[in-house]
CSV table of C-alpha atoms in Angstrom, one decimal:
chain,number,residue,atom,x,y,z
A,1,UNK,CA,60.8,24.2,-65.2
A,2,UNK,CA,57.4,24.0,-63.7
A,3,UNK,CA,55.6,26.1,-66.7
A,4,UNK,CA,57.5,23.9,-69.2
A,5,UNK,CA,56.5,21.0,-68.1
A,6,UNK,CA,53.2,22.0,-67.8
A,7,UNK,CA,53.2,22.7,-71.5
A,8,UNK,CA,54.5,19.5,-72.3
A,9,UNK,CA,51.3,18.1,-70.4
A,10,UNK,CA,48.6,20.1,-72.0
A,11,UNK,CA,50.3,19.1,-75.8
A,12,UNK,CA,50.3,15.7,-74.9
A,13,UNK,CA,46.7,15.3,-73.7
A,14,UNK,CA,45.9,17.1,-77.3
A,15,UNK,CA,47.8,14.5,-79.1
A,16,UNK,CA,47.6,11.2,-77.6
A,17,UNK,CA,43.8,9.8,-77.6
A,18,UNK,CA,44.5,7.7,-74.4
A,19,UNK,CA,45.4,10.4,-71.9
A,20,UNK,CA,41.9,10.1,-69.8
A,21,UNK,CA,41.5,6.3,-68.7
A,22,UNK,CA,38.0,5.9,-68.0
A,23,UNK,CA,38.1,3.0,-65.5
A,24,UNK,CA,40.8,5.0,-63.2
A,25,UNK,CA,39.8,8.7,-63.2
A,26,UNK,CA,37.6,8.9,-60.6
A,27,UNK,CA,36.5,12.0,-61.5
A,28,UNK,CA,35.7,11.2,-65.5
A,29,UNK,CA,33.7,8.0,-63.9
A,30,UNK,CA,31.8,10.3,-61.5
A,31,UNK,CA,30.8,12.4,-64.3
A,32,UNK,CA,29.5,9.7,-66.7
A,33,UNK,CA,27.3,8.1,-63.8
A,34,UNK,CA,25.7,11.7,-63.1
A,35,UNK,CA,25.0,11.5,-66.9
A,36,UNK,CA,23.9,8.2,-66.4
A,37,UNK,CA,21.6,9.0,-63.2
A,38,UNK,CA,20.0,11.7,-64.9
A,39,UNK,CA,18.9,10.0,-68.4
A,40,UNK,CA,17.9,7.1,-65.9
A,41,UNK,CA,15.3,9.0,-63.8
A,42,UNK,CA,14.0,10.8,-67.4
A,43,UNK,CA,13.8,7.8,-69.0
A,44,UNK,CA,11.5,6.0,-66.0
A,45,UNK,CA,8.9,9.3,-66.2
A,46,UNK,CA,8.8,8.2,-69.7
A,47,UNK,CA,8.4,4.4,-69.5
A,48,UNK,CA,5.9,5.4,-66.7
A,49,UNK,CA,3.6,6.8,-69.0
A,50,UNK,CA,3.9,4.9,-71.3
A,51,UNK,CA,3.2,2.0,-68.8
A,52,UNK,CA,0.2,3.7,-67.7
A,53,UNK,CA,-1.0,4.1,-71.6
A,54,UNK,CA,-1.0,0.3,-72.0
A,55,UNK,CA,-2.2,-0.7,-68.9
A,56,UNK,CA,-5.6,1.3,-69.8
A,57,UNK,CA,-5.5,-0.2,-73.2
A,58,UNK,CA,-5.1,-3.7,-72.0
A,59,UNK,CA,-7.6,-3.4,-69.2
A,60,UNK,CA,-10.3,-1.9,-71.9
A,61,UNK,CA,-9.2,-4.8,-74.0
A,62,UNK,CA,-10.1,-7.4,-71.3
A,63,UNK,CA,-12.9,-5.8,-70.3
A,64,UNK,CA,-14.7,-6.1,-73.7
A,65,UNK,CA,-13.8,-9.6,-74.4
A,66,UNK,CA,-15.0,-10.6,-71.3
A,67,UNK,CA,-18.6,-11.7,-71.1
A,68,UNK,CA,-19.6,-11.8,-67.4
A,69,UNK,CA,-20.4,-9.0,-65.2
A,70,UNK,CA,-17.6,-10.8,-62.4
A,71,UNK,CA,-15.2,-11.5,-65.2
A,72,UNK,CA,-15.3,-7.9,-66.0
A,73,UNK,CA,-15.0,-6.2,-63.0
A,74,UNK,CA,-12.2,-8.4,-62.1
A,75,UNK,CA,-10.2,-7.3,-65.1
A,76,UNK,CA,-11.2,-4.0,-64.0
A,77,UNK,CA,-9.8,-4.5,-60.5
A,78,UNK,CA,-6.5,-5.8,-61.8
A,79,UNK,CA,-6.7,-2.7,-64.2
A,80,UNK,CA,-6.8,-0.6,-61.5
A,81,UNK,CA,-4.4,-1.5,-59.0
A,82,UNK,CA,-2.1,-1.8,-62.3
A,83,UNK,CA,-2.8,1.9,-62.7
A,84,UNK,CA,-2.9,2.8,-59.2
A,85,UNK,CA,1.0,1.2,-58.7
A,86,UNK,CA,2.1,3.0,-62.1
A,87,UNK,CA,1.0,6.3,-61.1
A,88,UNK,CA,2.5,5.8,-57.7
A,89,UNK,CA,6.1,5.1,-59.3
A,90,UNK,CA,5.4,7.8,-61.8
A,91,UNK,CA,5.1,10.7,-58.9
A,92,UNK,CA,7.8,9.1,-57.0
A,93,UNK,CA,10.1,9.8,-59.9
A,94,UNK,CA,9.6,13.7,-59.7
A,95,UNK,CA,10.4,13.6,-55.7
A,96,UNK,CA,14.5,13.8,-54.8
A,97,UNK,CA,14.5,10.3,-53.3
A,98,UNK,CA,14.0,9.2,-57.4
A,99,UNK,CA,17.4,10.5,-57.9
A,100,UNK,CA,18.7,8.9,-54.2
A,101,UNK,CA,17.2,5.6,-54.8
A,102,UNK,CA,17.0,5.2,-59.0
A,103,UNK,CA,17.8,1.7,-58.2
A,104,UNK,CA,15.1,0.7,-56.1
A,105,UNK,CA,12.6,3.0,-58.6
A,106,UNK,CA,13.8,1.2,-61.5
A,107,UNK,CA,13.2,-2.4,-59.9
A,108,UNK,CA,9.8,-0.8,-57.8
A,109,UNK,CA,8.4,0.2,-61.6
A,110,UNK,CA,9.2,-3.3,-62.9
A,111,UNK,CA,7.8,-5.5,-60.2
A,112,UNK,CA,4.5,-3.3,-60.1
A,113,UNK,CA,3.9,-4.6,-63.5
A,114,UNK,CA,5.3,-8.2,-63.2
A,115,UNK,CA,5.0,-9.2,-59.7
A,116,UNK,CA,1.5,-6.8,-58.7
A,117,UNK,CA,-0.8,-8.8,-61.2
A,118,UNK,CA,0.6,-12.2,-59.9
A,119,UNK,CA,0.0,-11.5,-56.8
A,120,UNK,CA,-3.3,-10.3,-57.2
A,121,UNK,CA,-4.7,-12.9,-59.3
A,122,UNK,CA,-3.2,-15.8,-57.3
A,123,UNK,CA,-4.8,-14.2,-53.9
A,124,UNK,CA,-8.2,-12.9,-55.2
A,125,UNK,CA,-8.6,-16.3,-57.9
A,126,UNK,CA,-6.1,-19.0,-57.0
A,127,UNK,CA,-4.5,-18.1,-60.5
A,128,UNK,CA,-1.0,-18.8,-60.7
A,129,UNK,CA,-0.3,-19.3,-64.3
A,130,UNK,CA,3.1,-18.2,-65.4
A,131,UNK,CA,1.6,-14.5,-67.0
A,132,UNK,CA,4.5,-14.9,-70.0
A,133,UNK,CA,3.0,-12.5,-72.1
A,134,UNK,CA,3.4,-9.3,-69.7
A,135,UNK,CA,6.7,-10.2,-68.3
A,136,UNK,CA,7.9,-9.9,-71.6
A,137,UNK,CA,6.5,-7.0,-72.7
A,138,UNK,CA,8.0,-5.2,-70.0
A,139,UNK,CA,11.2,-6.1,-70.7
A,140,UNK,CA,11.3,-5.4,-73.9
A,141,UNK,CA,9.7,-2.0,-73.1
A,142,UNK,CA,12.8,-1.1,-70.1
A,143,UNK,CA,15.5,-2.4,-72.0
A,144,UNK,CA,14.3,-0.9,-75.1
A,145,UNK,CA,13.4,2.9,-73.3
A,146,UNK,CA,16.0,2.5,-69.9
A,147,UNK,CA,19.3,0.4,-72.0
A,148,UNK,CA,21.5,1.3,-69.0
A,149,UNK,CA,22.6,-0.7,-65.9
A,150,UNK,CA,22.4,-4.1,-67.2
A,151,UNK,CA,22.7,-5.8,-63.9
A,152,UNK,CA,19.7,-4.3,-62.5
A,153,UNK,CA,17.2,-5.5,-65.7
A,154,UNK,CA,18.7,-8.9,-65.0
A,155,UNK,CA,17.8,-8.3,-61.3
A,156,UNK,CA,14.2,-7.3,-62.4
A,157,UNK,CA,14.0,-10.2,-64.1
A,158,UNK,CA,14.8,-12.6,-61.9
A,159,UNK,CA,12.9,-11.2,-59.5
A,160,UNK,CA,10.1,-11.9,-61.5
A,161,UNK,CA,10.6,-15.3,-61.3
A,162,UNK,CA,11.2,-15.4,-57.9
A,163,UNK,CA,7.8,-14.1,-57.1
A,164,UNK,CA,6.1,-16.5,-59.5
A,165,UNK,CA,8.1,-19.5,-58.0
A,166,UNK,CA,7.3,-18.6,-54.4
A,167,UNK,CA,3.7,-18.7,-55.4
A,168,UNK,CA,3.5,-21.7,-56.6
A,169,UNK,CA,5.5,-23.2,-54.0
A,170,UNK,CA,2.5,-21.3,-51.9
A,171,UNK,CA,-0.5,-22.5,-54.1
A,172,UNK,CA,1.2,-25.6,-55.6
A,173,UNK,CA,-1.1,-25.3,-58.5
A,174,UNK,CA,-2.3,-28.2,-61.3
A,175,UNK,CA,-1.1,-27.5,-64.7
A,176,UNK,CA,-3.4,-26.7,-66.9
A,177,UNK,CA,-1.2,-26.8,-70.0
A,178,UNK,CA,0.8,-29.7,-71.5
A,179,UNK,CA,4.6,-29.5,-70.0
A,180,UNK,CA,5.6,-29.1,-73.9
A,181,UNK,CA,3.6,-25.3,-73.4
A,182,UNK,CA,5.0,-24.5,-69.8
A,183,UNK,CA,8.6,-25.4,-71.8
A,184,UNK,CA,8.3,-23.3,-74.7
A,185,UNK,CA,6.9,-20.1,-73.0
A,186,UNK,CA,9.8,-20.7,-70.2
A,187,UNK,CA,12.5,-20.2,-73.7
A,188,UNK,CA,10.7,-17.8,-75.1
A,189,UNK,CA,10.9,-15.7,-71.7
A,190,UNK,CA,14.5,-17.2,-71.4
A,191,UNK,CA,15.4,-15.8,-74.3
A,192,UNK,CA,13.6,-12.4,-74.4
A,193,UNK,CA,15.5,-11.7,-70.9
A,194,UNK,CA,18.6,-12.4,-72.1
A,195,UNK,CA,18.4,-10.7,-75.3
A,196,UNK,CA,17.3,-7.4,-73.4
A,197,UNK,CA,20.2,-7.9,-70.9
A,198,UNK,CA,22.4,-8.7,-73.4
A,199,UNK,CA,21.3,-5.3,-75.6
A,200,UNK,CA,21.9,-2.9,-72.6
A,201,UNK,CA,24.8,-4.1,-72.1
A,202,UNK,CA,26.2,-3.7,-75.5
A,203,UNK,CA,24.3,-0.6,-75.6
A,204,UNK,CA,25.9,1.1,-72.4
A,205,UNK,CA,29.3,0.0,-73.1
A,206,UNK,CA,29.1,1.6,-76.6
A,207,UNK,CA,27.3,5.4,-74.5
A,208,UNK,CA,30.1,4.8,-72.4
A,209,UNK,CA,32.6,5.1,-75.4
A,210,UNK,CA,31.2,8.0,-76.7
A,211,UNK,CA,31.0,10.3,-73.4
A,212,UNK,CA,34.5,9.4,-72.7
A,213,UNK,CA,35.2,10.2,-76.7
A,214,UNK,CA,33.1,13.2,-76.0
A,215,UNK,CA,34.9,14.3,-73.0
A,216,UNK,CA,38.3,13.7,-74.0
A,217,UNK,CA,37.6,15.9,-76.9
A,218,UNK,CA,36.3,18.6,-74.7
A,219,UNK,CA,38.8,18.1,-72.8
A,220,UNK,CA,41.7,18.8,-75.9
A,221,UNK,CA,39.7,21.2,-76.7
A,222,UNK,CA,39.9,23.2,-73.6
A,223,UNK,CA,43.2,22.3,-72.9
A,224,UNK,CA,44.0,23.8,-77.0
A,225,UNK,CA,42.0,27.2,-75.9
A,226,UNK,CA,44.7,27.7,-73.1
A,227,UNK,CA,47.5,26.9,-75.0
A,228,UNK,CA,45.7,29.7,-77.7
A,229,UNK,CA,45.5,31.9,-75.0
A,230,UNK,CA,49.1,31.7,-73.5
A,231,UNK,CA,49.8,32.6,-77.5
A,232,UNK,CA,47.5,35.4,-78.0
A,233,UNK,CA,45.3,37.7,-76.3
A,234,UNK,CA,41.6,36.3,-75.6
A,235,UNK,CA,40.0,39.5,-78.0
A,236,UNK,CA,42.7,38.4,-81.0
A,237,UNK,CA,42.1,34.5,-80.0
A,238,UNK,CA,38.5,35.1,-80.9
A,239,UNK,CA,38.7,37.0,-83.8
A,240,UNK,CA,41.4,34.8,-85.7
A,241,UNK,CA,38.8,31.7,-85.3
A,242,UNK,CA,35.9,33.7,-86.7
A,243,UNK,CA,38.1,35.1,-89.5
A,244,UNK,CA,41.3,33.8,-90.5
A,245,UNK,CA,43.1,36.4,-92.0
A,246,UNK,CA,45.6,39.4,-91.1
A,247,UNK,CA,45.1,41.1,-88.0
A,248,UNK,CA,46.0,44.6,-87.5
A,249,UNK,CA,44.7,47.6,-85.7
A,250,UNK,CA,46.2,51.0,-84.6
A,251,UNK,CA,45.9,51.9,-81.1
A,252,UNK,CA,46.7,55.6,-80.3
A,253,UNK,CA,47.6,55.6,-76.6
A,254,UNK,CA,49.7,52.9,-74.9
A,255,UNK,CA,52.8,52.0,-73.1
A,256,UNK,CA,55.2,49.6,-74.2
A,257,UNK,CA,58.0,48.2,-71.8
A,258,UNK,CA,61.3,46.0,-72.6
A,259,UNK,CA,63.1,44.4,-69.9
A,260,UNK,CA,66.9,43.0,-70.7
A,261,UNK,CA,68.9,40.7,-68.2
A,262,UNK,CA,72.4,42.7,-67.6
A,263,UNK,CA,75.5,40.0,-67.8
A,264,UNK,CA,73.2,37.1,-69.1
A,265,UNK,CA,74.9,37.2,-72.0
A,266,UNK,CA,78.4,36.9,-70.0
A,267,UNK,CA,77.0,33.8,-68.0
A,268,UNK,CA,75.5,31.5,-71.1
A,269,UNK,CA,79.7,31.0,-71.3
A,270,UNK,CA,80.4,29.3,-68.0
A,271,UNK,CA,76.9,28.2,-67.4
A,272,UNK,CA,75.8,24.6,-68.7
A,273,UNK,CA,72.8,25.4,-71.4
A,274,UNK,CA,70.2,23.4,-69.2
A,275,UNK,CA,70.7,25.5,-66.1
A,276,UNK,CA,71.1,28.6,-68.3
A,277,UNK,CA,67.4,27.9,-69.6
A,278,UNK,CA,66.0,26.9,-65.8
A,279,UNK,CA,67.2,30.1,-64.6
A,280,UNK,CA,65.8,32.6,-67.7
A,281,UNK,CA,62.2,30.4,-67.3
A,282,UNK,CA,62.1,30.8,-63.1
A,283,UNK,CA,62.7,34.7,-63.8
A,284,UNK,CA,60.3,35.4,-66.7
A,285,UNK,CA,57.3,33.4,-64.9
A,286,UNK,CA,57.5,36.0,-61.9
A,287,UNK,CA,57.6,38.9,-64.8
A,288,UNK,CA,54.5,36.6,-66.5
A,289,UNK,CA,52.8,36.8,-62.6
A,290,UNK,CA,53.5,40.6,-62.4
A,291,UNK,CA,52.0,40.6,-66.1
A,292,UNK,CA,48.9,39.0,-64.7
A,293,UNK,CA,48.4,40.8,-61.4
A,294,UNK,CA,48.7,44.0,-63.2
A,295,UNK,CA,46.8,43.7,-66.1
A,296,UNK,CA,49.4,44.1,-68.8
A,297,UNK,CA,49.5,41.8,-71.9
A,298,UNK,CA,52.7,40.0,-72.2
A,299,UNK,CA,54.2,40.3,-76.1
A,300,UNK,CA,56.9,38.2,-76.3
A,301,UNK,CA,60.8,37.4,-75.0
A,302,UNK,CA,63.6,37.6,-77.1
A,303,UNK,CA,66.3,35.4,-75.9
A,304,UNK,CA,66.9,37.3,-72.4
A,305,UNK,CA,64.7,40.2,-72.9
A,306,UNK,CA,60.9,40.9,-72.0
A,307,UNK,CA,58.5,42.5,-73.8
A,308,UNK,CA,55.1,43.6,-72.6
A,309,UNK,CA,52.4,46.5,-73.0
A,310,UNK,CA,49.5,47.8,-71.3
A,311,UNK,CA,46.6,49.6,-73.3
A,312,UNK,CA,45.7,47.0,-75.8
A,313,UNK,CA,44.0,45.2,-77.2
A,314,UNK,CA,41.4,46.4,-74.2
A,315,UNK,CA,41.8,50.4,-74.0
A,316,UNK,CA,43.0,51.3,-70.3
A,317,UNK,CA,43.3,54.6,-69.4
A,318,UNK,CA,46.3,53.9,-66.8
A,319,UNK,CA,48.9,52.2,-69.4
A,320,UNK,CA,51.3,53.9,-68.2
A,321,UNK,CA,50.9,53.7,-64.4
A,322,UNK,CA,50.5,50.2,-64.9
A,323,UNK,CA,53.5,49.4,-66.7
A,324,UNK,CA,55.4,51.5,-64.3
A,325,UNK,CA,54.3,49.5,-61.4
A,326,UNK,CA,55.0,46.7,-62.8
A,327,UNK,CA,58.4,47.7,-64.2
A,328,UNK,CA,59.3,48.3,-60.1
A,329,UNK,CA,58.0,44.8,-59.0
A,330,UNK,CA,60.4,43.4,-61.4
A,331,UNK,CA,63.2,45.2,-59.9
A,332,UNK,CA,62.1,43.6,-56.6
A,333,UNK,CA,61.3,40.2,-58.0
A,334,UNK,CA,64.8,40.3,-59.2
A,335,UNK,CA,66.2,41.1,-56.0
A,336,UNK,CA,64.8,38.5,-53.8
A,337,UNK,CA,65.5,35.8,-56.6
A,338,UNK,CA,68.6,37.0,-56.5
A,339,UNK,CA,69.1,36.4,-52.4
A,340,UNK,CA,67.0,33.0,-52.5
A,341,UNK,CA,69.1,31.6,-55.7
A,342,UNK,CA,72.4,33.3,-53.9
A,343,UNK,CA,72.8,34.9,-58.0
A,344,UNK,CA,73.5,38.8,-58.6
A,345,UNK,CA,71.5,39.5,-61.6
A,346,UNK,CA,70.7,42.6,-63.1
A,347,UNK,CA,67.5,44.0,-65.3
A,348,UNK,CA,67.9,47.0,-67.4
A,349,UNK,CA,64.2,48.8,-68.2
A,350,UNK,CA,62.9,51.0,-71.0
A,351,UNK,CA,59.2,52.1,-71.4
A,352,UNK,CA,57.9,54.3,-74.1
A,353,UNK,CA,54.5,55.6,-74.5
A,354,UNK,CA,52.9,56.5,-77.9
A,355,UNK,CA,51.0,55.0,-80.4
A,356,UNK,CA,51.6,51.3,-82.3
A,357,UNK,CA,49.8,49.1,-84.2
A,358,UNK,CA,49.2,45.3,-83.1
A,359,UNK,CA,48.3,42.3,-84.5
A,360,UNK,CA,48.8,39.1,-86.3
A,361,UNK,CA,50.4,38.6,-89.6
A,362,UNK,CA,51.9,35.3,-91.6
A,363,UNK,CA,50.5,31.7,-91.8
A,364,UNK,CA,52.7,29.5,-90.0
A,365,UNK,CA,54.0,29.8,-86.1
A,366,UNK,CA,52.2,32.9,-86.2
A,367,UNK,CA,52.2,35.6,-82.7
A,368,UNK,CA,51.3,38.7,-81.5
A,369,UNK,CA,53.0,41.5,-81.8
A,370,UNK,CA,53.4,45.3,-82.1
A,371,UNK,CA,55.1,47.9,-84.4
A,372,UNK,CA,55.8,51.2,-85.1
A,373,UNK,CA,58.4,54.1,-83.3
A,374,UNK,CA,57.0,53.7,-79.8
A,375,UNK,CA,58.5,50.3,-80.0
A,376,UNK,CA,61.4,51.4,-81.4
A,377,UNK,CA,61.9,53.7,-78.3
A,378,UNK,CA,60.8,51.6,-75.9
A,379,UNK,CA,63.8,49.0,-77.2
A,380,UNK,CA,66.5,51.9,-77.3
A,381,UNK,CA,65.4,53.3,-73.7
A,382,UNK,CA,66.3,49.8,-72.7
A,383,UNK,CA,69.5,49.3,-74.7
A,384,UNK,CA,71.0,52.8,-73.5
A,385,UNK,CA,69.6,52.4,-69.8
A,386,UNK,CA,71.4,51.5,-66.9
A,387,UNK,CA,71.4,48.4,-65.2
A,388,UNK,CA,69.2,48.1,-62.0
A,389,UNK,CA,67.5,51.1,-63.4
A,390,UNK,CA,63.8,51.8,-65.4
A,391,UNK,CA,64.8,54.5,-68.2
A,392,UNK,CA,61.5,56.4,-69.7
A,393,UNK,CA,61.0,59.1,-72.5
A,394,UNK,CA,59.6,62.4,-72.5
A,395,UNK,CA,56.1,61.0,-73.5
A,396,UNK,CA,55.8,58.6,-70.2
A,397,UNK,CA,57.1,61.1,-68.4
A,398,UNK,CA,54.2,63.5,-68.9
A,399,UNK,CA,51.7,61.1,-67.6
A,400,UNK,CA,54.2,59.9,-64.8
A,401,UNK,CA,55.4,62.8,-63.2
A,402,UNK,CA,52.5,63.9,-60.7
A,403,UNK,CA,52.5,60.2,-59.0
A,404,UNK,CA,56.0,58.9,-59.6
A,405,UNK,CA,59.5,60.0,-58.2
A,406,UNK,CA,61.6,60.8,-61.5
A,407,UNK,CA,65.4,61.8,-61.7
A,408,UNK,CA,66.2,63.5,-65.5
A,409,UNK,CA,68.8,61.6,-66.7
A,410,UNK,CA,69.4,64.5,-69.5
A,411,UNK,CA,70.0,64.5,-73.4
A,412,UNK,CA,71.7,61.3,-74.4
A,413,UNK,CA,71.9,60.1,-77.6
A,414,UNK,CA,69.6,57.6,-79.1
A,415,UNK,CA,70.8,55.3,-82.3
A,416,UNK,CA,68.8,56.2,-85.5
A,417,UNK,CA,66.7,58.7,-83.2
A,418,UNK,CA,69.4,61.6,-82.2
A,419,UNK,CA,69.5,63.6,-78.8
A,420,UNK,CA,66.4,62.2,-76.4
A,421,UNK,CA,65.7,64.0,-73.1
A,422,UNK,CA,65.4,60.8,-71.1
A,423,UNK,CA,64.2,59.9,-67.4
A,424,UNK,CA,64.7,57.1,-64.6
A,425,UNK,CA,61.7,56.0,-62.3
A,426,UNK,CA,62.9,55.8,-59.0
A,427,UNK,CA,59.3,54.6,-57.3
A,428,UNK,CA,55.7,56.1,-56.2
A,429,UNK,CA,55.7,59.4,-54.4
C-alpha cells in the first residue's frame, strides 16, 4: 500500500500547480534565500564598481569647476575618502564575512556614500546642507542594480536621514535656502525613496514567483523522470525522448524468469478485492527489492505473475546466475511473509535462457517488453512447474550446473513445444 500511495503522490505533485507552498516549506524558502544571498553579494561587487567609476568622475568634475587651489583640494579630499570607503566595501565583498554579514555590507556600502561625505564636510567645513542630489542617486543606483530585500533599502534610507538630522541637531546650522527649496528637495528625496522601495519590492515578489514557478517545475519534472523510470529502463527512457518511434533490439544471450502465485487464484473468491490487492502489492515490492539488489530489470506482472530478466538492455555476462539468485530469495521472501502475515502461499518459478528481442511498440499506455521462444519457455517452465519449486530448461542448465545444486526433473511435455528435458534449482553448491 505504501508504493501505491507513493504513486498517487508523485502524480499529484505533476498535476496540481499548488503542491509546494512557498511560505511553509522550509526547505523551498531556504533555497530561494541562498539564491537570493548569492545574486545579493554579486550584485554589491557590481554596484561597487560602479560606485567607484562615479565617484572619480564626480570628484574630476568638482575639481575643474572649482577655482581655488583650497576649494580643489578639498573636493579632492572628499574624493578620496569616497574612494577609499568604496574600495574598502568592494574587497570586503570577496572575503566570506560578505556572505555572513550581506546585511551589514549592503547598508556599510550605502552609508559610505550617503553618510561619509556628510560627515566629512560638516566636520572639516561646518557644511551641513541636506547633500539631496547624492542620496538620490544612490538609491536609484541599489534599487535599480540590488532590487532585493526591500526592508533593508528602506533602512538605508532612513539611515541617511538619521545621520543628516543628528548633524544638524549637532551644528544647528542657518538655512541658506528659502524653506520653499529645503521643502521640495525633502519630496523629491521623499519620493525617490519610496519609489525605489516600492520597485524592489514589486520586483522581489514577482523573482520570488518565478523561482518557486521554476522549482516546482523542476520539481514535476523530476518527479515525471521517476515515474518514466519505474515504466521503462533508464537506456530505453533516454532513447524514446531523443527519438520517438519504435523500439526494438535483439539481444542474443539472456535469462528470462516468470514467477506465478500458486492458489491466488483460489483466494480472490473468499478474499474481499481490497485486501486481495494489499497482499499481491506487499509480495511483488519484495520481488521489485530483490529486482533491485540483484540487478535484474523488472518487465512486467500479469495479474498474479512476475516477470523479469537479467541481460538487457545493459549486457551482463552472469544473467543467468543472477536470475537464479534471485529466483531463491523469492522463495525465502515468500516464506517469511508467509510466517509474519500467518498466510501459506506458494510461488511456482520458470527461467529460460536464450535469445529475445526487447523493446517498445504502440502509441498509447505504451511498456517494455520482450518477445520471442525464450519467453515462451520461460512462461511454460513456470506453468508446468511445481509449486515451491524453480523449474529451468536445458539452456539455463548449462550455465548453471558447475555453481548451482540441480535435480533433473526428466522429459515432460511442454504445450506447443513437445517433450523438454527440464530441471529444478534446489540452491548454491
Amino acid at each position: 500500500m505504501t508504493n501505491i500511495n507513493a504513486i498517487r503522490t508523485q502524480l499529484e505533485a505533476i498535476v496540481s500547480p499548488e503542491v509546494f507552498d512557498f511560505e511553509t516549506d522550509e526547505d523551498f524558502a531556504q533555497s530561494y534565500r541562498e539564491q537570493r544571498k548569492t545574486f545579493l553579494l554579486n550584485r554589491m561587487k557590481l554596484q561597487a564598481k560602479l560606485m567607484m567609476i562615479i565617484g572619480l568622475t564626480l570628484t574630476a568634475f568638482f575639481m575643474w569647476v572649482n577655482e581655488g587651489i583650497p576649494q580643489k583640494i578639498s573636493a579632492f579630499k572628499i574624493g578620496l575618502l569616497l574612494e577609499f570607503f568604496i574600495v574598502v566595501c568592494w574587497l570586503l565583498c570577496k572575503t566570506p564575512l560578505a556572505r555572513r554579514y550581506l546585511d551589514i555590507f549592503f547598508l556599510g556600502l550605502c552609508w559610505s556614500v550617503t553618510c561619509t561625505i556628510q560627515i566629512f564636510t560638516a566636520l572639516s567645513f561646518n557644511y551641513v546642507e541636506p547633500m539631496t542630489n547624492i542620496w538620490n542617486l544612490m538609491f536609484i543606483t541599489q534599487a535599480t542594480i540590488i532590487p532585493v530585500k526591500w526592508r533593508i533599502h528602506l533602512i538605508g534610507q532612513v539611515g541617511t536621514m538619521v545621520c543628516y538630522l543628528g548633524l544638524y541637531t549637532i551644528y544647528k546650522p542657518k538655512f541658506q535656502f528659502l524653506i520653499s527649496h529645503y521643502i521640495e528637495q525633502g519630496l523629491y528625496l521623499f519620493w525617490t525613496g519610496t519609489i525605489c522601495v516600492f520597485s524592489v519590492y514589486l520586483y522581489e515578489k514577482l523573482k520570488k514567483k518565478e523561482f518557486r514557478a521554476k522549482r516546482e517545475l523542476e520539481i514535476a519534472q523530476e518527479q515525471s523522470e521517476r515515474l518514466l523510470l519505474n515504466i521503462l529502463p533508464a537506456v530505453i527512457a533516454k532513447q524514446l525522448k531523443l527519438q520517438p518511434t519504435t523500439i526494438a533490439d535483439s539481444f542474443h544471450a539472456v535469462t528470462v524468469l516468470f514467477a506465478d502465485i500458486v492458489g491466488f487464484t483460489e483466494l480472490s473468491s473468499r478474499t474481499s478485492p481490497a485486501e486481495l490487492v494489499e497482499l499481491l502489492n506487499q509480495i511483488f515490492c519484495l520481488f521489485d527489492e530483490l529486482a533491485e539488489i540483484h540487478g535484474i530489470e523488472k518487465i512486467k506482472t500479469i495479474g498474479d505473475a512476475y516477470m523479469a530478466v537479467a541481460g538487457l538492455p545493459n549486457y551482463r555476462s552472469d544473467h543467468a546466475l543472477a536470475i537464479a539468485n534471485m529466483a531463491l530469495d523469492m522463495q525465502k521472501s515468500v516464506i517469511e511473509f508467509n510466517k509474519q502475515n500467518n498466510l501459506s502461499f506458494q510461488i511456482r518459478v520458470g527461467i529460460s535462457t536464450g535469445p529475445v528481442v526487447a523493446g517498445v511498440i504502440g502509441l498509447k499506455k505504451f511498456a517494455y517488453d520482450l518477445w520471442g521462444d525464450t519467453v515462451n519457455t520461460a512462461s511454460r517452465m513456470e506453468s508446468h512447474g511445481i509449486p515451491d519449486n524453480i523449474q529451468i530448461c536445458e539452456a539455463t542448465y548449462q550455465l548453471l550446473k558447475d555453481k548451482y545444486l540441480l535435480e533433473k526433473r526428466g522429459l515432460i511435455k511442454i504445450k506447443g513445444k513437445g517433450e523438454m528435458m527440464t530441471y529444478l534449482l534446489q540452491g548454491v553448491k
